[in-house]
Amino acid sequence: MKISLPFNNKNYLFSSSYLFFFFAAWSLWWSFYAIWLKNNIGISGSNLGTIYSINQFTSITFMILYGIIQDKLGIRKNLMWVISIILIMTGPFLIYVYEPLLASNFILGVILGSVLFSLGYLSACGLIDSYVEKISRKFGFEYGQARLWGCLGYALAAAIGGLFFSINPHFNFWAVSIVGILFFITNVCYRPTKSIKRKEIQQKNDRYNSITLNDFAIIFKDAKFWGLVIFILGTWSFYNIYDQQLFPVFYANLFSDPNIGASVYGQLNSVQVILEGIGMACIPLLINRIGPKYSLLLGGIIMTGRILGSAIFDDIYIISFIKMLHAIEVPLFVISIFKYNAANFDKRLSSTLFLVGFQIATSVGIIVLSIPIGMLFDDVGYHKIFFVVSCIVIVSLIIGTFTLSNKRVEN
């Protein structure tokens, strides 16, 4: 089986455009959000933690709403209009509303920001992914082949955004609104039902409109669903704490000058995102061959190797190589989750399954685990905490071997 991108498929092109423009818009400001808040606005460390916590909590509510609504809509693009408007509004909001409020009325600024950021970005990233995945199943292409363009958009925007940010952060914010206009144009032009016969459209609409609360309740009563959630909590949640909260500072401190380390880490991260995009296009071939269960376990094994390697080694080159394994691990997890859900649960509920079973499970895990992991880190340091985390992931992998379903969707 050869790897080829279906450029002759208009649905693939529009799906790729959605992902490219969305992740580019997000990267332009999110990549520099913490630096902007702390260095440019002067937010204290405790207030910075408050902002991130409120953003995370608010996003969970909208993830649930987005999942249920999009599952009712099927492949209709109503929610894409909401995201389009928020992307366009982001620049003026950050400059003329959010920044002044953080200085004059901090709590009000944080609350308003958490609503807009959750609606347009933190919850919307899972919505966009699940929407494109629905389209990919309907129109015959691999979701990962479209997600490739989201990774490239993020990497390209981060590189350009770094230049803008060094001049004036407001340039980044206006650039977000410009990219938002391109996202809006994509949504205007895309007709997901144009190539479907009217009778089939009506049948599809009737099928999605027939979704009831009982359909969602059946999922939440399914032991397989909670087995997957527990597996995600024990693997992906710990990995996010390792990769986002611990690893960047650990890597920077390997250099004699941490500022140089931070700069090298940024460049390394850009390369990794590009490789991750290539992995998104290629790894579906492996997942289709071995199935989603063993792909999730393989992703967990690579994850364990990364964390354990960080605990054992101090060599900059080895740790840099370990960072690059992220490009294999992320596609294995994200794409396998979609394929696992499609094989084991009601396909009509794919958005809810992804947003609740993966995104929210991860968020809850991060919220609950961050504080005890942080306290343990203060006592034992990087290497020992990496050993502890890797052991927890290994236990989760052993449990997942027996609890995850081996069912797959045959292509």
mmCIF file of C-alpha atoms in Angstrom:
data_model
loop_
_atom_site.group_PDB
_atom_site.id
_atom_site.type_symbol
_atom_site.label_atom_id
_atom_site.label_comp_id
_atom_site.label_asym_id
_atom_site.label_seq_id
_atom_site.Cartn_x
_atom_site.Cartn_y
_atom_site.Cartn_z
ATOM 1 C CA MET A 1 0.000 0.000 0.000
ATOM 2 C CA LYS A 2 1.522 3.308 -1.050
ATOM 3 C CA ILE A 3 1.142 6.699 0.592
ATOM 4 C CA SER A 4 -0.624 9.302 -1.545
ATOM 5 C CA LEU A 5 -2.522 12.465 -0.690
ATOM 6 C CA PRO A 6 -5.955 12.644 -2.403
ATOM 7 C CA PHE A 7 -5.667 16.141 -3.879
ATOM 8 C CA ASN A 8 -8.367 15.263 -6.413
ATOM 9 C CA ASN A 9 -10.870 14.939 -3.547
ATOM 10 C CA LYS A 10 -12.429 18.373 -2.902
ATOM 11 C CA ASN A 11 -13.608 17.309 0.535
ATOM 12 C CA TYR A 12 -10.003 16.466 1.446
ATOM 13 C CA LEU A 13 -8.803 19.868 0.211
ATOM 14 C CA PHE A 14 -11.400 21.778 2.211
ATOM 15 C CA SER A 15 -10.839 19.638 5.311
ATOM 16 C CA SER A 16 -7.099 20.269 5.052
ATOM 17 C CA SER A 17 -7.778 24.007 4.679
ATOM 18 C CA TYR A 18 -9.916 24.039 7.828
ATOM 19 C CA LEU A 19 -7.111 22.389 9.780
ATOM 20 C CA PHE A 20 -4.310 24.477 8.254
ATOM 21 C CA PHE A 21 -5.960 27.839 8.919
ATOM 22 C CA PHE A 22 -7.274 26.903 12.370
ATOM 23 C CA PHE A 23 -3.963 25.622 13.731
ATOM 24 C CA ALA A 24 -2.067 28.490 12.092
ATOM 25 C CA ALA A 25 -4.374 31.003 13.801
ATOM 26 C CA TRP A 26 -4.014 29.230 17.139
ATOM 27 C CA SER A 27 -0.231 28.998 16.886
ATOM 28 C CA LEU A 28 0.190 32.700 16.111
ATOM 29 C CA TRP A 29 -0.899 33.682 19.621
ATOM 30 C CA TRP A 30 -1.021 30.524 21.748
ATOM 31 C CA SER A 31 2.664 29.708 21.185
ATOM 32 C CA PHE A 32 3.560 33.022 22.835
ATOM 33 C CA TYR A 33 0.632 33.378 25.252
ATOM 34 C CA ALA A 34 2.516 32.664 28.495
ATOM 35 C CA ILE A 35 5.496 34.811 27.452
ATOM 36 C CA TRP A 36 3.166 37.698 26.517
ATOM 37 C CA LEU A 37 1.246 37.470 29.808
ATOM 38 C CA LYS A 38 4.337 37.298 31.985
ATOM 39 C CA ASN A 39 6.865 39.509 30.194
ATOM 40 C CA ASN A 40 4.690 42.012 28.331
ATOM 41 C CA ILE A 41 1.648 42.322 30.608
ATOM 42 C CA GLY A 42 3.499 41.633 33.859
ATOM 43 C CA ILE A 43 1.245 38.839 35.163
ATOM 44 C CA SER A 44 2.609 37.148 38.297
ATOM 45 C CA GLY A 45 3.299 33.424 38.457
ATOM 46 C CA SER A 46 0.275 32.720 40.696
ATOM 47 C CA ASN A 47 -2.062 34.747 38.465
ATOM 48 C CA LEU A 48 -0.661 32.946 35.418
ATOM 49 C CA GLY A 49 -1.618 29.640 37.028
ATOM 50 C CA THR A 50 -5.087 31.013 37.752
ATOM 51 C CA ILE A 51 -5.544 31.980 34.094
ATOM 52 C CA TYR A 52 -4.544 28.544 32.825
ATOM 53 C CA SER A 53 -6.709 26.726 35.374
ATOM 54 C CA ILE A 54 -9.840 28.755 34.582
ATOM 55 C CA ASN A 55 -9.222 28.358 30.845
ATOM 56 C CA GLN A 56 -8.952 24.577 31.296
ATOM 57 C CA PHE A 57 -12.089 24.283 33.437
ATOM 58 C CA THR A 58 -14.163 26.428 31.078
ATOM 59 C CA SER A 59 -13.044 24.439 28.050
ATOM 60 C CA ILE A 60 -14.424 21.207 29.550
ATOM 61 C CA THR A 61 -17.992 22.597 29.521
ATOM 62 C CA PHE A 62 -17.768 23.647 25.881
ATOM 63 C CA MET A 63 -16.178 20.331 24.867
ATOM 64 C CA ILE A 64 -19.314 18.522 26.054
ATOM 65 C CA LEU A 65 -21.637 20.982 24.280
ATOM 66 C CA TYR A 66 -19.600 20.930 21.073
ATOM 67 C CA GLY A 67 -19.528 17.132 21.016
ATOM 68 C CA ILE A 68 -23.289 16.708 21.484
ATOM 69 C CA ILE A 69 -24.216 19.486 19.016
ATOM 70 C CA GLN A 70 -21.824 18.337 16.267
ATOM 71 C CA ASP A 71 -23.032 14.760 16.578
ATOM 72 C CA LYS A 72 -26.579 16.035 16.057
ATOM 73 C CA LEU A 73 -25.413 18.049 13.031
ATOM 74 C CA GLY A 74 -23.411 15.242 11.423
ATOM 75 C CA ILE A 75 -21.265 16.818 8.672
ATOM 76 C CA ARG A 76 -23.211 20.084 8.592
ATOM 77 C CA LYS A 77 -20.930 23.051 9.223
ATOM 78 C CA ASN A 78 -22.999 25.262 11.568
ATOM 79 C CA LEU A 79 -20.414 25.276 14.352
ATOM 80 C CA MET A 80 -17.678 26.207 11.875
ATOM 81 C CA TRP A 81 -19.393 29.592 11.550
ATOM 82 C CA VAL A 82 -19.016 30.112 15.295
ATOM 83 C CA ILE A 83 -15.315 29.320 15.133
ATOM 84 C CA SER A 84 -14.881 31.561 12.058
ATOM 85 C CA ILE A 85 -16.319 34.569 13.881
ATOM 86 C CA ILE A 86 -14.209 33.976 17.006
ATOM 87 C CA LEU A 87 -10.991 33.652 14.975
ATOM 88 C CA ILE A 88 -11.714 36.993 13.294
ATOM 89 C CA MET A 89 -12.589 38.613 16.646
ATOM 90 C CA THR A 90 -9.437 37.363 18.403
ATOM 91 C CA GLY A 91 -7.104 40.207 17.387
ATOM 92 C CA PRO A 92 -9.357 43.103 18.476
ATOM 93 C CA PHE A 93 -10.394 41.217 21.617
ATOM 94 C CA LEU A 94 -6.825 40.576 22.793
ATOM 95 C CA ILE A 95 -5.691 44.145 22.093
ATOM 96 C CA TYR A 96 -8.692 46.254 23.077
ATOM 97 C CA VAL A 97 -10.541 44.121 25.660
ATOM 98 C CA TYR A 98 -8.402 41.374 27.210
ATOM 99 C CA GLU A 99 -5.143 43.267 27.721
ATOM 100 C CA PRO A 100 -6.758 46.355 29.368
ATOM 101 C CA LEU A 101 -9.041 44.217 31.561
ATOM 102 C CA LEU A 102 -6.151 42.139 32.916
ATOM 103 C CA ALA A 103 -4.680 45.404 34.193
ATOM 104 C CA SER A 104 -7.905 47.014 35.470
ATOM 105 C CA ASN A 105 -10.262 44.120 36.339
ATOM 106 C CA PHE A 106 -8.280 40.898 36.379
ATOM 107 C CA ILE A 107 -11.060 38.434 37.238
ATOM 108 C CA LEU A 108 -13.474 39.829 34.630
ATOM 109 C CA GLY A 109 -10.717 39.715 32.008
ATOM 110 C CA VAL A 110 -9.850 36.116 32.847
ATOM 111 C CA ILE A 111 -13.508 35.007 32.729
ATOM 112 C CA LEU A 112 -14.234 36.711 29.396
ATOM 113 C CA GLY A 113 -10.980 35.382 27.978
ATOM 114 C CA SER A 114 -11.684 31.830 29.130
ATOM 115 C CA VAL A 115 -15.072 31.859 27.363
ATOM 116 C CA LEU A 116 -13.698 33.142 24.059
ATOM 117 C CA PHE A 117 -10.547 30.997 24.159
ATOM 118 C CA SER A 118 -12.540 27.876 25.026
ATOM 119 C CA LEU A 119 -15.168 28.464 22.338
ATOM 120 C CA GLY A 120 -12.652 29.355 19.651
ATOM 121 C CA TYR A 121 -9.558 27.306 20.477
ATOM 122 C CA LEU A 122 -9.237 25.029 23.525
ATOM 123 C CA SER A 123 -12.518 23.205 22.880
ATOM 124 C CA ALA A 124 -12.620 23.978 19.169
ATOM 125 C CA CYS A 125 -9.413 22.063 18.372
ATOM 126 C CA GLY A 126 -11.134 18.791 19.309
ATOM 127 C CA LEU A 127 -14.270 19.876 17.461
ATOM 128 C CA ILE A 128 -12.329 20.600 14.253
ATOM 129 C CA ASP A 129 -10.518 17.265 14.522
ATOM 130 C CA SER A 130 -13.737 15.312 15.048
ATOM 131 C CA TYR A 131 -15.557 17.236 12.274
ATOM 132 C CA VAL A 132 -12.820 16.464 9.746
ATOM 133 C CA GLU A 133 -12.757 12.839 10.902
ATOM 134 C CA LYS A 134 -16.501 12.568 10.155
ATOM 135 C CA ILE A 135 -15.901 14.005 6.669
ATOM 136 C CA SER A 136 -12.956 11.648 6.062
ATOM 137 C CA ARG A 137 -15.095 8.590 6.802
ATOM 138 C CA LYS A 138 -17.906 9.913 4.611
ATOM 139 C CA PHE A 139 -15.785 10.872 1.595
ATOM 140 C CA GLY A 140 -13.105 8.197 1.580
ATOM 141 C CA PHE A 141 -9.785 9.597 2.809
ATOM 142 C CA GLU A 142 -7.682 9.132 5.931
ATOM 143 C CA TYR A 143 -8.176 11.713 8.675
ATOM 144 C CA GLY A 144 -4.418 11.717 9.303
ATOM 145 C CA GLN A 145 -3.755 12.799 5.711
ATOM 146 C CA ALA A 146 -5.757 15.969 6.374
ATOM 147 C CA ARG A 147 -4.383 16.463 9.907
ATOM 148 C CA LEU A 148 -0.921 16.689 8.336
ATOM 149 C CA TRP A 149 -1.825 20.201 7.154
ATOM 150 C CA GLY A 150 -2.847 21.257 10.647
ATOM 151 C CA CYS A 151 0.643 20.370 11.909
ATOM 152 C CA LEU A 152 2.291 22.248 9.048
ATOM 153 C CA GLY A 153 0.066 25.276 9.649
ATOM 154 C CA TYR A 154 1.004 25.307 13.331
ATOM 155 C CA ALA A 155 4.743 24.990 12.618
ATOM 156 C CA LEU A 156 4.749 27.662 9.872
ATOM 157 C CA ALA A 157 2.740 30.115 11.967
ATOM 158 C CA ALA A 158 5.007 29.572 14.997
ATOM 159 C CA ALA A 159 8.052 30.468 12.898
ATOM 160 C CA ILE A 160 6.421 33.583 11.418
ATOM 161 C CA GLY A 161 4.852 34.487 14.759
ATOM 162 C CA GLY A 162 8.262 34.469 16.437
ATOM 163 C CA LEU A 163 9.421 37.221 14.063
ATOM 164 C CA PHE A 164 6.245 39.256 14.618
ATOM 165 C CA PHE A 165 6.383 38.820 18.387
ATOM 166 C CA SER A 166 9.931 40.153 18.599
ATOM 167 C CA ILE A 167 8.695 43.371 16.958
ATOM 168 C CA ASN A 168 5.261 43.792 18.549
ATOM 169 C CA PRO A 169 2.899 41.094 19.937
ATOM 170 C CA HIS A 170 -0.052 43.011 18.493
ATOM 171 C CA PHE A 171 1.178 42.041 15.020
ATOM 172 C CA ASN A 172 0.565 38.409 16.018
ATOM 173 C CA PHE A 173 -2.972 39.187 17.137
ATOM 174 C CA TRP A 174 -3.903 41.009 13.929
ATOM 175 C CA ALA A 175 -2.380 38.133 11.945
ATOM 176 C CA VAL A 176 -4.766 35.764 13.777
ATOM 177 C CA SER A 177 -7.744 37.787 12.546
ATOM 178 C CA ILE A 178 -6.414 37.744 8.975
ATOM 179 C CA VAL A 179 -6.041 33.955 9.068
ATOM 180 C CA GLY A 180 -9.531 33.844 10.600
ATOM 181 C CA ILE A 181 -10.861 35.571 7.483
ATOM 182 C CA LEU A 182 -9.267 32.838 5.363
ATOM 183 C CA PHE A 183 -10.958 30.228 7.580
ATOM 184 C CA PHE A 184 -14.262 32.091 7.083
ATOM 185 C CA ILE A 185 -13.804 32.065 3.281
ATOM 186 C CA THR A 186 -13.106 28.325 3.410
ATOM 187 C CA ASN A 187 -16.363 27.819 5.283
ATOM 188 C CA VAL A 188 -18.279 29.961 2.780
ATOM 189 C CA CYS A 189 -16.973 27.938 -0.166
ATOM 190 C CA TYR A 190 -17.271 24.442 1.297
ATOM 191 C CA ARG A 191 -20.428 22.485 0.454
ATOM 192 C CA PRO A 192 -20.093 19.135 2.287
ATOM 193 C CA THR A 193 -23.412 17.841 0.942
ATOM 194 C CA LYS A 194 -23.033 19.036 -2.662
ATOM 195 C CA SER A 195 -21.860 15.667 -3.994
ATOM 196 C CA ILE A 196 -24.521 13.701 -2.078
ATOM 197 C CA LYS A 197 -27.911 12.927 -3.558
ATOM 198 C CA ARG A 198 -30.862 14.773 -2.031
ATOM 199 C CA LYS A 199 -32.467 11.527 -0.823
ATOM 200 C CA GLU A 200 -29.263 10.452 0.902
ATOM 201 C CA ILE A 201 -28.911 13.900 2.508
ATOM 202 C CA GLN A 202 -32.401 13.569 3.980
ATOM 203 C CA GLN A 203 -31.665 10.043 5.211
ATOM 204 C CA LYS A 204 -28.443 11.257 6.841
ATOM 205 C CA ASN A 205 -30.188 14.234 8.449
ATOM 206 C CA ASP A 206 -32.971 11.988 9.766
ATOM 207 C CA ARG A 207 -30.372 9.591 11.157
ATOM 208 C CA TYR A 208 -28.454 12.295 13.009
ATOM 209 C CA ASN A 209 -31.601 14.124 14.130
ATOM 210 C CA SER A 210 -32.826 10.851 15.643
ATOM 211 C CA ILE A 211 -29.957 10.879 18.167
ATOM 212 C CA THR A 212 -31.436 11.025 21.665
ATOM 213 C CA LEU A 213 -30.053 11.438 25.162
ATOM 214 C CA ASN A 214 -30.455 7.682 25.556
ATOM 215 C CA ASP A 215 -27.887 7.148 22.783
ATOM 216 C CA PHE A 216 -25.369 9.158 24.795
ATOM 217 C CA ALA A 217 -26.383 7.370 28.004
ATOM 218 C CA ILE A 218 -25.684 3.995 26.386
ATOM 219 C CA ILE A 219 -22.114 5.092 25.679
ATOM 220 C CA PHE A 220 -21.537 6.207 29.255
ATOM 221 C CA LYS A 221 -22.864 2.869 30.547
ATOM 222 C CA ASP A 222 -20.479 0.924 28.309
ATOM 223 C CA ALA A 223 -17.577 -0.670 30.215
ATOM 224 C CA LYS A 224 -15.400 -0.426 27.085
ATOM 225 C CA PHE A 225 -15.779 3.360 27.100
ATOM 226 C CA TRP A 226 -14.639 3.678 30.714
ATOM 227 C CA GLY A 227 -11.824 1.226 30.060
ATOM 228 C CA LEU A 228 -10.606 3.598 27.338
ATOM 229 C CA VAL A 229 -10.986 6.639 29.634
ATOM 230 C CA ILE A 230 -8.929 4.954 32.376
ATOM 231 C CA PHE A 231 -6.259 4.055 29.825
ATOM 232 C CA ILE A 232 -6.116 7.703 28.628
ATOM 233 C CA LEU A 233 -5.918 8.982 32.211
ATOM 234 C CA GLY A 234 -3.016 6.633 32.972
ATOM 235 C CA THR A 235 -1.064 7.364 29.790
ATOM 236 C CA TRP A 236 -1.874 10.517 27.828
ATOM 237 C CA SER A 237 -2.623 12.667 30.909
ATOM 238 C CA PHE A 238 0.723 11.836 32.512
ATOM 239 C CA TYR A 239 2.447 12.318 29.196
ATOM 240 C CA ASN A 240 1.008 15.837 28.821
ATOM 241 C CA ILE A 241 2.245 16.756 32.285
ATOM 242 C CA TYR A 242 5.676 15.393 31.349
ATOM 243 C CA ASP A 243 5.799 17.035 27.925
ATOM 244 C CA GLN A 244 4.268 20.438 28.722
ATOM 245 C CA GLN A 245 5.171 21.163 32.336
ATOM 246 C CA LEU A 246 8.392 19.254 33.006
ATOM 247 C CA PHE A 247 10.317 18.526 29.810
ATOM 248 C CA PRO A 248 10.805 22.094 28.393
ATOM 249 C CA VAL A 249 12.533 23.387 31.550
ATOM 250 C CA PHE A 250 14.420 20.094 31.974
ATOM 251 C CA TYR A 251 15.741 20.404 28.404
ATOM 252 C CA ALA A 252 16.691 24.083 28.741
ATOM 253 C CA ASN A 253 18.620 23.339 31.945
ATOM 254 C CA LEU A 254 20.803 20.804 30.115
ATOM 255 C CA PHE A 255 22.606 23.797 28.563
ATOM 256 C CA SER A 256 25.111 25.953 30.398
ATOM 257 C CA ASP A 257 22.899 28.931 29.525
ATOM 258 C CA PRO A 258 19.159 28.116 29.916
ATOM 259 C CA ASN A 259 18.282 30.953 27.500
ATOM 260 C CA ILE A 260 20.234 29.198 24.751
ATOM 261 C CA GLY A 261 18.514 25.967 25.751
ATOM 262 C CA ALA A 262 15.088 27.601 25.434
ATOM 263 C CA SER A 263 16.002 28.893 21.975
ATOM 264 C CA VAL A 264 17.230 25.471 20.819
ATOM 265 C CA TYR A 265 14.108 23.870 22.279
ATOM 266 C CA GLY A 266 11.917 26.203 20.203
ATOM 267 C CA GLN A 267 13.738 25.238 17.012
ATOM 268 C CA LEU A 268 13.599 21.550 17.949
ATOM 269 C CA ASN A 269 9.874 21.869 18.606
ATOM 270 C CA SER A 270 9.253 23.333 15.146
ATOM 271 C CA VAL A 271 11.084 20.425 13.476
ATOM 272 C CA GLN A 272 9.153 17.962 15.633
ATOM 273 C CA VAL A 273 5.780 19.456 14.614
ATOM 274 C CA ILE A 274 6.708 19.124 10.919
ATOM 275 C CA LEU A 275 7.736 15.494 11.440
ATOM 276 C CA GLU A 276 4.508 14.969 13.369
ATOM 277 C CA GLY A 277 2.581 16.152 10.318
ATOM 278 C CA ILE A 278 4.387 13.628 8.125
ATOM 279 C CA GLY A 279 3.566 10.976 10.725
ATOM 280 C CA MET A 280 -0.113 11.921 10.547
ATOM 281 C CA ALA A 281 -0.079 11.074 6.825
ATOM 282 C CA CYS A 282 1.960 7.855 7.068
ATOM 283 C CA ILE A 283 0.973 6.196 10.343
ATOM 284 C CA PRO A 284 -2.659 5.363 9.348
ATOM 285 C CA LEU A 285 -1.133 2.610 7.162
ATOM 286 C CA LEU A 286 0.395 1.014 10.275
ATOM 287 C CA ILE A 287 -2.764 1.489 12.354
ATOM 288 C CA ASN A 288 -4.911 -0.140 9.664
ATOM 289 C CA ARG A 289 -2.556 -3.121 9.679
ATOM 290 C CA ILE A 290 -2.196 -3.759 13.429
ATOM 291 C CA GLY A 291 -5.502 -2.299 14.644
ATOM 292 C CA PRO A 292 -6.294 0.631 16.997
ATOM 293 C CA LYS A 293 -5.771 -1.316 20.248
ATOM 294 C CA TYR A 294 -2.196 -2.328 19.484
ATOM 295 C CA SER A 295 -1.496 1.095 17.989
ATOM 296 C CA LEU A 296 -2.532 2.715 21.280
ATOM 297 C CA LEU A 297 -0.322 0.275 23.180
ATOM 298 C CA LEU A 298 2.566 0.960 20.781
ATOM 299 C CA GLY A 299 2.121 4.689 21.333
ATOM 300 C CA GLY A 300 2.226 4.042 25.069
ATOM 301 C CA ILE A 301 5.433 2.006 24.737
ATOM 302 C CA ILE A 302 7.110 4.857 22.817
ATOM 303 C CA MET A 303 5.811 7.274 25.456
ATOM 304 C CA THR A 304 7.322 5.143 28.228
ATOM 305 C CA GLY A 305 10.636 5.035 26.362
ATOM 306 C CA ARG A 306 10.691 8.823 26.102
ATOM 307 C CA ILE A 307 9.947 9.406 29.779
ATOM 308 C CA LEU A 308 12.305 6.666 30.960
ATOM 309 C CA GLY A 309 15.029 7.918 28.612
ATOM 310 C CA SER A 310 14.734 11.380 30.152
ATOM 311 C CA ALA A 311 15.185 9.808 33.577
ATOM 312 C CA ILE A 312 18.340 7.922 32.557
ATOM 313 C CA PHE A 313 20.218 10.266 30.200
ATOM 314 C CA ASP A 314 21.611 13.787 30.445
ATOM 315 C CA ASP A 315 23.225 13.972 27.003
ATOM 316 C CA ILE A 316 21.723 16.804 24.936
ATOM 317 C CA TYR A 317 21.828 14.846 21.677
ATOM 318 C CA ILE A 318 20.140 11.774 23.140
ATOM 319 C CA ILE A 319 17.440 13.887 24.801
ATOM 320 C CA SER A 320 16.928 15.771 21.514
ATOM 321 C CA PHE A 321 16.402 12.441 19.735
ATOM 322 C CA ILE A 322 13.957 11.424 22.464
ATOM 323 C CA LYS A 323 12.007 14.632 21.784
ATOM 324 C CA MET A 324 11.694 13.704 18.096
ATOM 325 C CA LEU A 325 9.869 10.468 19.019
ATOM 326 C CA HIS A 326 6.931 12.740 19.850
ATOM 327 C CA ALA A 327 6.324 12.868 16.071
ATOM 328 C CA ILE A 328 5.493 9.141 16.069
ATOM 329 C CA GLU A 329 3.709 8.961 19.375
ATOM 330 C CA VAL A 330 1.108 11.703 18.823
ATOM 331 C CA PRO A 331 -0.238 10.377 15.482
ATOM 332 C CA LEU A 332 -0.431 6.876 16.970
ATOM 333 C CA PHE A 333 -2.588 8.106 19.830
ATOM 334 C CA VAL A 334 -4.814 10.662 18.076
ATOM 335 C CA ILE A 335 -5.605 8.622 14.952
ATOM 336 C CA SER A 336 -5.988 5.372 16.900
ATOM 337 C CA ILE A 337 -8.532 6.999 19.226
ATOM 338 C CA PHE A 338 -10.768 7.867 16.265
ATOM 339 C CA LYS A 339 -10.432 4.383 14.771
ATOM 340 C CA TYR A 340 -11.000 2.729 18.154
ATOM 341 C CA ASN A 341 -14.191 4.762 18.701
ATOM 342 C CA ALA A 342 -15.461 4.004 15.180
ATOM 343 C CA ALA A 343 -14.910 0.276 15.714
ATOM 344 C CA ASN A 344 -16.446 -0.010 19.175
ATOM 345 C CA PHE A 345 -19.133 2.659 19.523
ATOM 346 C CA ASP A 346 -21.923 4.423 17.617
ATOM 347 C CA LYS A 347 -20.197 6.294 14.781
ATOM 348 C CA ARG A 348 -22.818 9.055 14.940
ATOM 349 C CA LEU A 349 -21.424 10.031 18.349
ATOM 350 C CA SER A 350 -17.795 10.313 17.222
ATOM 351 C CA SER A 351 -17.465 13.982 18.239
ATOM 352 C CA THR A 352 -18.732 13.360 21.765
ATOM 353 C CA LEU A 353 -16.591 10.254 22.096
ATOM 354 C CA PHE A 354 -13.439 12.110 21.062
ATOM 355 C CA LEU A 355 -14.115 15.278 23.051
ATOM 356 C CA VAL A 356 -15.281 13.495 26.233
ATOM 357 C CA GLY A 357 -13.378 10.218 26.053
ATOM 358 C CA PHE A 358 -10.072 11.755 24.982
ATOM 359 C CA GLN A 359 -9.923 15.544 25.349
ATOM 360 C CA ILE A 360 -11.876 15.919 28.590
ATOM 361 C CA ALA A 361 -10.329 12.803 30.125
ATOM 362 C CA THR A 362 -6.928 14.323 29.384
ATOM 363 C CA SER A 363 -7.930 17.724 30.812
ATOM 364 C CA VAL A 364 -9.346 16.220 34.007
ATOM 365 C CA GLY A 365 -6.231 14.106 34.401
ATOM 366 C CA ILE A 366 -3.995 17.156 34.024
ATOM 367 C CA ILE A 367 -6.054 19.212 36.492
ATOM 368 C CA VAL A 368 -6.131 16.444 39.119
ATOM 369 C CA LEU A 369 -2.560 15.201 38.684
ATOM 370 C CA SER A 370 -0.600 18.422 38.124
ATOM 371 C CA ILE A 371 -0.536 19.505 41.763
ATOM 372 C CA PRO A 372 0.605 16.168 43.309
ATOM 373 C CA ILE A 373 3.146 15.660 40.532
ATOM 374 C CA GLY A 374 4.412 19.205 41.119
ATOM 375 C CA MET A 375 4.680 18.621 44.879
ATOM 376 C CA LEU A 376 6.538 15.352 44.312
ATOM 377 C CA PHE A 377 8.863 17.077 41.864
ATOM 378 C CA ASP A 378 9.800 19.690 44.494
ATOM 379 C CA ASP A 379 10.939 16.838 46.762
ATOM 380 C CA VAL A 380 12.715 14.488 44.336
ATOM 381 C CA GLY A 381 13.673 16.444 41.171
ATOM 382 C CA TYR A 382 13.425 15.630 37.461
ATOM 383 C CA HIS A 383 15.019 12.199 37.166
ATOM 384 C CA LYS A 384 13.101 10.544 39.994
ATOM 385 C CA ILE A 385 9.777 12.067 38.948
ATOM 386 C CA PHE A 386 10.392 10.777 35.404
ATOM 387 C CA PHE A 387 10.940 7.290 36.844
ATOM 388 C CA VAL A 388 7.693 7.533 38.827
ATOM 389 C CA VAL A 389 5.680 8.725 35.817
ATOM 390 C CA SER A 390 7.126 6.033 33.531
ATOM 391 C CA CYS A 391 6.215 3.330 36.070
ATOM 392 C CA ILE A 392 2.612 4.596 36.205
ATOM 393 C CA VAL A 393 2.397 4.540 32.403
ATOM 394 C CA ILE A 394 3.794 0.981 32.317
ATOM 395 C CA VAL A 395 1.098 -0.160 34.776
ATOM 396 C CA SER A 396 -1.558 1.546 32.616
ATOM 397 C CA LEU A 397 -0.221 -0.250 29.530
ATOM 398 C CA ILE A 398 -0.444 -3.627 31.282
ATOM 399 C CA ILE A 399 -4.034 -2.895 32.330
ATOM 400 C CA GLY A 400 -4.872 -1.664 28.805
ATOM 401 C CA THR A 401 -3.592 -4.917 27.312
ATOM 402 C CA PHE A 402 -6.461 -6.724 29.044
ATOM 403 C CA THR A 403 -9.180 -4.038 29.025
ATOM 404 C CA LEU A 404 -8.967 -2.432 25.566
ATOM 405 C CA SER A 405 -11.069 -3.972 22.819
ATOM 406 C CA ASN A 406 -9.317 -5.598 19.867
ATOM 407 C CA LYS A 407 -12.207 -4.799 17.515
ATOM 408 C CA ARG A 408 -11.375 -2.864 14.361
ATOM 409 C CA VAL A 409 -13.128 -1.348 11.357
ATOM 410 C CA GLU A 410 -12.081 -3.163 8.207
ATOM 411 C CA ASN A 411 -11.170 -0.782 5.363
#
